[in-house]
Amino acid sequence: MREIIYLDNAATTWPKPPKVVDAVVNYINNVGGNPGRSGHSMSIEAARIVFDCRESIAKLFGINDPQKVAFTHNASYALNIAIRGFCQKPLRIVSTMMEHNSVARVLESLKDFGCDILFCPCDKNGFLDFGSFEKALYKRTDLIVVNHASNVTGCIQDLKTISKLAKKYGSTLIVDAAQTAGSVPINISELGIDVLAFTGHKGLFGLQGTGGLVFSDNFDYKRIKPVFAAGTGSKSESLTHPDYLPDMLEFGTVNAVGLAGLLAGVEYINNLGIDKIFEGETIFRKMVFDELLHMENISFFGSRENSTGVVSFIILGRDQSEIGFVMDKKYGVMTRVGLHCAPLAHQTIGTFPTGTVRISPSAMTKTDELKKAIEVIKCLATK
Amino acid sequence: MSCHQMNTYFIFDSLSQVMQVEKECKKLGFNVNVRITPRHLSSDCGVCIVCNSLLEDGIVSIINDIGVKIKAIQREENG
């Protein structure tokens, strides 16, 4: 079998820690029940695992009440549920030019509902232009939605300043943490976030099909109305969907096998230490910049500092899809080429519509793997 | 003294609350069980917490401490 260097962890992490695999296999082989849909031992054991996962997510993000974690299929579902659920009437919403389509498309679609949407400019590295941002808030703004870190440049937005401005101008703050959950320390209470959306299959090392919303202890979650209605295993006598968390925002059977894996993923992160993981990503990023920034025919996008391990580049004069293809087929290096579902971000950094080649490590990436990938990029850039 | 033991059933709005209460009680050494909610206590399709009624006050205190809302409490003879 050929050697693979997987550097597409911003899309989904691979490999998963062995304990995640064990937890999933154990669930399938030995647990198997539907949490909350029956009262037998297998169903109750499934519910225990789901609750343990809920509790571990609450702790990870610094909230006290595990009931304020609602599981969804992924971050996109979470963001749709939060944003659409918040918009019960036409609102003014301010966001940024670095948003993924999981936010940008939702907001764009809300224009048809009469919402006033503004995407604030960011600099060439992707960092929010706070002058424009605060000016945008002068006009009464109901909701702010921001991407914690870009999936294109890796830039981490200054959430403390954003939340201070949100409080100052009376706006609710929803944060898309798809790229940072599990790789950047996040304490919702300390950062002043109202609602955080996360995915389970990236930095948290869970399975695809997991994600959720986390609500600040102080946020009145009833300001978000359920956008779906379904069976929840509770209040079964009623035709009205529950109005309490987490049932209010969990529609139908949760992905319990996925959450078993996510629980093991969060335990893996806690054992490594999220500060260490972030430190590792920072070292990787600096290594890439130090090794390649001086090369004349490579352009980098993003900053060396205040960023995740995600690095975007182009090799000048070459079709970037060809670079990605050769890296995969000839050298076994997995990257992601193109617009990364973030057209506004690529417009911001000047790479629209062709996009960039993106490499993204995880806590499982070995230094030697990154060194080899850097040599491959050097080799391709000098051809 | 009655030859029949009394059991206390705690009913909650959500399964997640039941799981939280069970975990907290067991952590503090209280012997509780999770079981299908008796149909005459609730038409819900969920589960509830049941314990020996002698433990009831302690368990109520735990539930209050963790901030979970009790939907109903019912004492029944364990025949």
Coordinates of C-alpha atoms in Angstrom, one line a residue:
Chain A
M1 CA 0.0 0.0 0.0
R2 CA 1.4 3.4 -0.9
E3 CA 2.3 5.8 1.8
I4 CA -0.3 8.5 2.4
I5 CA 0.3 11.9 3.9
Y6 CA -3.1 13.2 4.8
L7 CA -3.2 17.0 4.9
D8 CA -6.9 17.7 4.4
N9 CA -7.9 17.8 8.0
A10 CA -9.8 21.1 7.6
A11 CA -12.3 19.0 5.5
T12 CA -12.3 16.1 7.9
T13 CA -9.7 14.6 10.2
W14 CA -8.0 11.4 9.4
P15 CA -6.8 9.1 10.8
K16 CA -9.0 9.0 13.8
P17 CA -7.5 8.1 17.2
P18 CA -7.8 4.3 17.8
K19 CA -10.0 4.9 20.8
V20 CA -12.6 6.6 18.5
V21 CA -12.6 3.6 16.3
D22 CA -12.9 1.3 19.4
A23 CA -15.8 3.4 20.7
V24 CA -17.7 3.2 17.4
V25 CA -17.2 -0.5 17.1
N26 CA -18.2 -1.1 20.7
Y27 CA -21.4 0.9 20.1
I28 CA -22.3 -1.0 17.0
N29 CA -21.5 -4.4 18.5
N30 CA -22.6 -4.0 22.1
V31 CA -24.8 -1.0 22.6
G32 CA -26.9 -0.5 19.5
G33 CA -30.1 0.8 21.0
N34 CA -32.0 4.0 20.1
P35 CA -31.5 6.6 22.9
G36 CA -34.9 7.8 24.2
R37 CA -37.1 5.8 21.9
S38 CA -37.4 2.8 24.1
G39 CA -36.8 2.1 27.8
H40 CA -34.9 -1.2 27.6
S41 CA -31.3 -1.6 28.8
M42 CA -29.8 -1.1 25.3
S43 CA -31.7 2.1 24.8
I44 CA -30.7 3.4 28.2
E45 CA -27.1 2.6 27.7
A46 CA -27.2 4.4 24.4
A47 CA -28.7 7.4 26.2
R48 CA -25.9 7.3 28.8
I49 CA -23.3 7.6 26.0
V50 CA -25.1 10.5 24.4
F51 CA -25.4 12.3 27.7
D52 CA -21.7 11.7 28.4
C53 CA -20.9 13.2 25.1
R54 CA -23.2 16.2 25.8
E55 CA -21.4 16.7 29.1
S56 CA -18.0 16.5 27.6
I57 CA -18.9 19.1 24.9
A58 CA -20.3 21.4 27.6
K59 CA -17.0 21.1 29.6
L60 CA -14.9 21.6 26.5
F61 CA -16.6 24.9 25.6
G62 CA -16.8 26.2 29.2
I63 CA -20.5 26.1 30.0
N64 CA -22.0 24.6 33.2
D65 CA -25.3 23.2 31.9
P66 CA -25.0 20.1 29.6
Q67 CA -28.6 20.5 28.6
K68 CA -27.6 23.5 26.6
V69 CA -25.8 21.3 24.1
A70 CA -28.0 20.2 21.2
F71 CA -26.7 17.7 18.7
T72 CA -27.2 18.1 15.0
H73 CA -25.8 16.3 11.9
N74 CA -23.0 18.8 11.3
A75 CA -22.0 22.5 11.7
S76 CA -24.1 23.5 8.6
Y77 CA -27.3 22.1 10.2
A78 CA -26.4 23.7 13.5
L79 CA -25.9 27.1 11.8
N80 CA -29.1 26.8 9.8
I81 CA -31.1 25.8 12.9
A82 CA -29.6 28.7 14.9
I83 CA -29.8 31.4 12.3
R84 CA -33.1 30.5 10.8
G85 CA -34.5 29.8 14.2
F86 CA -33.5 33.3 15.4
C87 CA -35.0 35.0 12.4
Q88 CA -38.7 35.0 13.2
K89 CA -39.1 38.3 11.4
P90 CA -36.9 40.3 9.0
L91 CA -33.8 41.2 10.9
R92 CA -30.5 43.1 10.2
I93 CA -27.6 40.6 10.3
V94 CA -23.9 41.5 10.1
S95 CA -21.4 38.9 9.1
T96 CA -17.9 38.8 7.5
M97 CA -16.4 38.2 4.1
M98 CA -14.6 35.2 5.4
E99 CA -17.7 33.1 5.9
H100 CA -18.0 29.6 4.6
N101 CA -21.1 28.9 2.6
S102 CA -22.7 27.2 5.6
V103 CA -23.3 30.8 6.8
A104 CA -23.1 32.9 3.6
R105 CA -25.7 30.9 1.8
V106 CA -28.0 30.9 4.7
L107 CA -27.8 34.7 5.1
E108 CA -28.1 35.2 1.4
S109 CA -31.3 33.1 1.4
L110 CA -32.7 35.2 4.2
K111 CA -32.6 38.3 2.0
D112 CA -35.7 36.8 0.4
F113 CA -37.3 36.9 3.8
G114 CA -36.6 40.6 4.1
C115 CA -33.5 40.4 6.1
D116 CA -30.9 43.2 5.7
I117 CA -27.6 41.3 5.4
L118 CA -24.1 42.9 5.4
F119 CA -20.8 41.0 4.9
C120 CA -18.1 43.1 6.5
P121 CA -14.7 43.4 4.7
C122 CA -11.6 41.6 6.0
D123 CA -8.0 42.3 5.2
K124 CA -5.9 40.3 2.7
N125 CA -5.1 37.7 5.4
G126 CA -8.8 37.4 6.3
F127 CA -8.8 39.3 9.6
L128 CA -11.9 41.4 10.2
D129 CA -11.7 45.1 9.5
F130 CA -12.9 46.4 12.9
G131 CA -13.4 49.9 11.6
S132 CA -16.0 48.8 9.1
F133 CA -17.4 46.2 11.5
E134 CA -18.2 48.8 14.2
K135 CA -19.5 51.2 11.7
A136 CA -21.9 48.5 10.5
L137 CA -23.2 48.1 14.0
Y138 CA -24.1 51.8 14.3
K139 CA -27.3 50.8 12.5
R140 CA -29.4 48.6 14.9
T141 CA -28.1 45.0 14.3
D142 CA -30.0 42.0 15.7
L143 CA -27.6 39.3 14.9
I144 CA -23.8 38.9 14.3
V145 CA -22.6 35.7 12.7
V146 CA -18.8 35.2 12.5
N147 CA -16.5 32.4 11.5
H148 CA -14.0 31.8 14.3
A149 CA -11.3 30.7 12.0
S150 CA -11.2 30.7 8.2
N151 CA -11.1 27.4 6.4
V152 CA -9.1 29.2 3.6
T153 CA -6.4 31.2 5.4
G154 CA -6.7 29.8 8.9
C155 CA -6.9 33.4 10.4
I156 CA -8.5 33.4 13.8
Q157 CA -10.9 36.3 14.4
D158 CA -10.6 38.3 17.6
L159 CA -13.7 37.0 19.3
K160 CA -13.2 39.0 22.5
T161 CA -13.4 42.3 20.6
I162 CA -16.3 41.1 18.5
S163 CA -18.3 40.0 21.5
K164 CA -17.5 43.3 23.3
L165 CA -18.9 45.1 20.3
A166 CA -21.9 42.8 20.1
K167 CA -22.7 43.6 23.8
K168 CA -22.1 47.3 23.3
Y169 CA -24.6 47.4 20.4
G170 CA -27.1 44.9 21.8
S171 CA -26.6 42.2 19.2
T172 CA -26.7 38.4 19.6
L173 CA -23.5 36.7 18.6
I174 CA -23.4 33.3 16.8
V175 CA -20.0 31.8 16.1
D176 CA -19.1 29.2 13.5
A177 CA -16.4 27.1 15.2
A178 CA -16.2 24.4 12.5
Q179 CA -12.5 25.0 12.0
T180 CA -11.5 25.6 15.6
A181 CA -13.5 23.2 17.8
G182 CA -10.9 20.9 19.2
S183 CA -7.9 22.7 17.9
V184 CA -8.2 26.2 19.5
P185 CA -9.1 26.7 23.1
I186 CA -12.7 28.1 23.3
N187 CA -14.5 29.2 26.5
I188 CA -17.9 30.5 25.5
S189 CA -18.4 32.2 28.9
E190 CA -15.0 34.0 28.8
L191 CA -15.3 35.0 25.1
G192 CA -18.9 36.3 25.5
I193 CA -20.3 34.0 22.7
D194 CA -24.1 33.6 22.8
V195 CA -24.4 30.5 20.5
L196 CA -21.6 28.4 19.1
A197 CA -21.9 25.9 16.2
F198 CA -19.4 23.1 16.0
T199 CA -18.8 20.0 13.8
G200 CA -17.8 16.7 15.3
H201 CA -15.7 15.3 12.5
K202 CA -12.9 17.8 12.2
G203 CA -10.8 18.9 15.2
L204 CA -12.9 16.9 17.6
F205 CA -12.0 13.7 15.8
G206 CA -15.5 12.3 15.8
L207 CA -17.5 10.9 12.9
Q208 CA -19.1 12.7 10.0
G209 CA -22.7 13.3 10.7
T210 CA -22.1 14.8 14.1
G211 CA -22.1 18.4 15.3
G212 CA -24.2 20.7 17.4
L213 CA -25.0 24.0 19.1
V214 CA -23.8 25.1 22.4
F215 CA -25.6 27.9 24.2
S216 CA -24.1 30.3 26.7
D217 CA -25.4 29.8 30.3
N218 CA -26.7 33.4 30.1
F219 CA -28.4 33.3 26.7
D220 CA -32.2 32.9 26.5
Y221 CA -32.3 29.9 24.1
K222 CA -36.0 30.4 23.6
R223 CA -35.2 33.3 21.3
I224 CA -34.4 30.5 18.8
K225 CA -37.5 28.7 17.6
P226 CA -37.3 25.2 16.2
V227 CA -37.2 25.2 12.4
F228 CA -38.3 21.6 12.2
A229 CA -40.7 19.5 14.2
A230 CA -40.3 15.8 14.9
G231 CA -40.3 12.9 17.3
T232 CA -38.0 13.5 20.2
G233 CA -38.8 10.6 22.5
S234 CA -40.3 13.1 25.0
K235 CA -43.7 14.7 25.4
S236 CA -45.1 12.0 23.1
E237 CA -48.7 12.8 24.0
S238 CA -48.4 16.2 22.4
L239 CA -48.5 17.3 18.7
T240 CA -46.4 20.3 19.7
H241 CA -42.7 20.1 19.5
P242 CA -40.9 20.5 22.9
D243 CA -39.8 24.0 23.8
Y244 CA -36.9 23.0 26.1
L245 CA -33.3 22.0 25.4
P246 CA -31.9 19.8 24.1
D247 CA -35.1 18.2 22.7
M248 CA -36.2 21.5 21.2
L249 CA -33.4 21.4 18.6
E250 CA -32.8 17.7 18.2
F251 CA -35.1 16.4 15.5
G252 CA -35.6 12.6 15.3
T253 CA -33.0 10.1 16.3
V254 CA -29.6 11.5 17.1
N255 CA -26.5 9.9 15.6
A256 CA -25.7 7.9 18.7
V257 CA -23.0 5.8 17.1
G258 CA -21.3 9.0 15.9
L259 CA -21.6 10.6 19.3
A260 CA -20.0 7.5 20.9
G261 CA -17.0 8.3 18.6
L262 CA -17.2 12.0 19.3
L263 CA -17.1 11.3 23.0
A264 CA -13.9 9.3 22.5
G265 CA -12.6 12.1 20.3
V266 CA -13.1 14.8 23.0
E267 CA -11.4 12.5 25.5
Y268 CA -8.4 12.2 23.2
I269 CA -8.3 16.0 22.9
N270 CA -8.5 16.4 26.7
N271 CA -5.7 13.9 27.2
L272 CA -3.4 15.7 24.7
G273 CA -4.5 19.2 26.0
I274 CA -6.1 21.6 23.7
D275 CA -3.4 24.2 24.4
K276 CA -0.8 21.7 23.2
I277 CA -2.8 21.0 20.1
F278 CA -3.0 24.6 19.2
E279 CA 0.7 25.0 19.9
G280 CA 1.4 22.1 17.6
E281 CA -0.7 23.7 14.8
T282 CA 1.1 27.0 15.3
I283 CA 4.5 25.2 15.0
F284 CA 3.3 23.4 11.8
R285 CA 2.1 26.7 10.3
K286 CA 5.4 28.4 11.0
M287 CA 7.4 25.5 9.6
V288 CA 5.5 25.7 6.3
F289 CA 5.9 29.5 6.1
D290 CA 9.6 29.4 7.1
E291 CA 10.4 26.6 4.5
L292 CA 8.4 28.0 1.6
L293 CA 7.7 31.7 2.0
H294 CA 11.1 32.6 0.4
M295 CA 10.3 30.7 -2.8
E296 CA 9.7 33.1 -5.6
N297 CA 7.0 31.1 -7.4
I298 CA 4.8 30.3 -4.4
S299 CA 2.2 32.8 -3.1
F300 CA 0.9 32.3 0.4
F301 CA -2.4 33.6 1.8
G302 CA -2.9 34.3 5.4
S303 CA -0.8 35.4 8.3
R304 CA 2.1 33.6 10.0
E305 CA 0.5 34.5 13.4
N306 CA -2.9 34.2 15.1
S307 CA -4.0 31.4 12.8
T308 CA -4.8 27.7 12.8
G309 CA -2.7 25.1 10.9
V310 CA -4.6 25.7 7.7
V311 CA -2.3 27.1 5.0
S312 CA -3.4 28.2 1.5
F313 CA -1.0 28.7 -1.4
I314 CA -0.7 28.8 -5.1
I315 CA 2.2 27.9 -7.3
L316 CA 2.4 30.7 -9.8
G317 CA 1.8 30.0 -13.5
R318 CA 0.4 26.5 -12.8
D319 CA -3.1 25.1 -12.7
Q320 CA -3.7 24.6 -9.0
S321 CA -5.9 21.5 -9.6
E322 CA -3.0 19.9 -11.4
I323 CA -0.8 20.6 -8.3
G324 CA -3.4 18.9 -6.1
F325 CA -3.7 16.0 -8.5
V326 CA 0.0 15.4 -8.8
M327 CA 0.5 15.7 -5.0
D328 CA -2.1 13.0 -4.6
K329 CA -1.3 10.6 -7.4
K330 CA 2.4 10.9 -7.5
Y331 CA 3.3 11.7 -3.9
G332 CA 0.3 10.5 -1.8
V333 CA -0.2 13.9 -0.3
M334 CA -3.9 14.7 0.2
T335 CA -4.8 18.4 -0.1
R336 CA -7.9 20.4 -1.1
V337 CA -7.9 22.6 -4.1
G338 CA -10.4 25.2 -5.2
L339 CA -12.7 27.6 -3.4
H340 CA -13.2 25.5 -0.3
C341 CA -17.0 26.4 -0.2
A342 CA -15.9 30.0 0.7
P343 CA -16.2 32.2 -2.4
L344 CA -16.4 35.4 -0.4
A345 CA -13.1 34.5 1.4
H346 CA -11.4 33.9 -1.9
Q347 CA -12.7 37.2 -3.2
T348 CA -11.2 38.8 -0.2
I349 CA -7.7 37.3 -0.6
G350 CA -7.8 37.8 -4.4
T351 CA -7.9 34.1 -5.5
F352 CA -11.5 34.0 -6.8
P353 CA -12.5 32.0 -8.9
T354 CA -9.6 29.6 -9.3
G355 CA -8.9 29.2 -5.6
T356 CA -5.8 27.8 -3.8
V357 CA -4.2 24.6 -2.7
R358 CA -4.9 24.1 1.0
I359 CA -2.9 22.0 3.4
S360 CA -4.3 21.4 6.9
P361 CA -2.7 19.2 9.6
S362 CA -4.3 17.8 12.7
A363 CA -3.1 16.7 16.1
M364 CA -2.5 13.3 14.5
T365 CA -0.1 14.7 11.8
K366 CA 3.5 13.8 12.3
T367 CA 6.3 16.3 11.8
D368 CA 8.0 14.0 9.3
E369 CA 4.8 13.9 7.2
L370 CA 4.7 17.6 7.0
K371 CA 8.4 17.8 6.1
K372 CA 7.9 15.4 3.3
A373 CA 4.9 17.4 2.0
I374 CA 7.0 20.6 2.1
E375 CA 9.6 18.9 0.0
V376 CA 7.0 17.8 -2.5
I377 CA 5.7 21.4 -2.7
K378 CA 9.3 22.7 -3.2
C379 CA 9.8 20.1 -5.9
L380 CA 6.6 21.1 -7.8
A381 CA 7.4 24.8 -7.4
T382 CA 10.8 24.4 -9.1
K383 CA 9.6 22.4 -12.0
Chain B
M1 CA -43.4 -0.8 59.8
S2 CA -45.0 -1.6 56.5
C3 CA -43.9 -4.9 54.9
H4 CA -44.1 -3.0 51.5
Q5 CA -41.3 -0.8 50.5
M6 CA -42.3 2.5 49.0
N7 CA -40.6 3.6 45.7
T8 CA -40.4 7.2 44.5
Y9 CA -40.6 7.9 40.8
F10 CA -39.1 11.1 39.4
I11 CA -40.5 12.2 36.0
F12 CA -38.6 14.7 33.9
D13 CA -39.2 16.6 30.6
S14 CA -36.4 15.0 28.7
L15 CA -34.3 11.9 28.6
S16 CA -31.2 14.0 28.8
Q17 CA -32.3 15.3 32.2
V18 CA -32.9 11.7 33.4
M19 CA -29.4 10.8 32.3
Q20 CA -27.9 13.8 34.1
V21 CA -29.8 13.0 37.3
E22 CA -28.8 9.3 37.2
K23 CA -25.1 10.1 36.7
E24 CA -25.0 12.7 39.5
C25 CA -26.9 10.4 41.9
K26 CA -24.6 7.5 41.2
K27 CA -21.5 9.7 41.5
L28 CA -22.7 10.7 45.0
G29 CA -23.5 7.1 46.0
F30 CA -27.2 7.1 45.7
N31 CA -28.8 3.9 44.4
V32 CA -31.2 4.9 41.7
N33 CA -32.5 3.1 38.7
V34 CA -33.6 4.2 35.3
R35 CA -36.8 2.5 34.0
I36 CA -39.6 2.9 31.6
T37 CA -42.0 5.4 32.9
P38 CA -45.1 3.6 34.3
R39 CA -47.9 4.4 31.9
H40 CA -50.3 5.5 34.6
L41 CA -47.8 8.1 35.7
S42 CA -47.1 9.6 32.3
S43 CA -48.3 9.1 28.8
D44 CA -44.8 10.1 27.7
C45 CA -42.8 7.3 25.9
G46 CA -39.7 8.0 28.0
V47 CA -37.9 6.8 31.0
C48 CA -37.8 8.0 34.6
I49 CA -35.7 7.7 37.8
V50 CA -36.9 5.3 40.5
C51 CA -35.5 4.9 44.0
N52 CA -36.3 3.7 47.5
S53 CA -38.5 6.5 49.0
L54 CA -36.1 6.7 51.9
L55 CA -33.6 8.3 49.5
E56 CA -36.1 10.8 48.1
D57 CA -35.1 13.9 50.1
G58 CA -31.4 13.4 49.3
I59 CA -32.2 12.9 45.6
V60 CA -34.4 16.0 45.4
S61 CA -31.5 17.9 46.9
I62 CA -29.1 16.6 44.3
I63 CA -31.5 17.4 41.5
N64 CA -32.0 21.0 42.8
D65 CA -28.2 21.4 43.1
I66 CA -27.7 20.6 39.4
G67 CA -30.6 22.8 38.3
V68 CA -32.8 20.2 36.7
K69 CA -36.5 20.8 36.8
I70 CA -38.6 17.9 38.2
K71 CA -41.8 17.4 36.2
A72 CA -43.5 15.2 38.7
I73 CA -42.7 13.0 41.8
Q74 CA -44.9 10.0 42.6
R75 CA -44.6 7.6 45.5
E76 CA -45.9 4.0 45.0
E77 CA -45.9 0.9 47.0
N78 CA -43.5 -1.7 45.6
G79 CA -45.8 -4.7 46.0

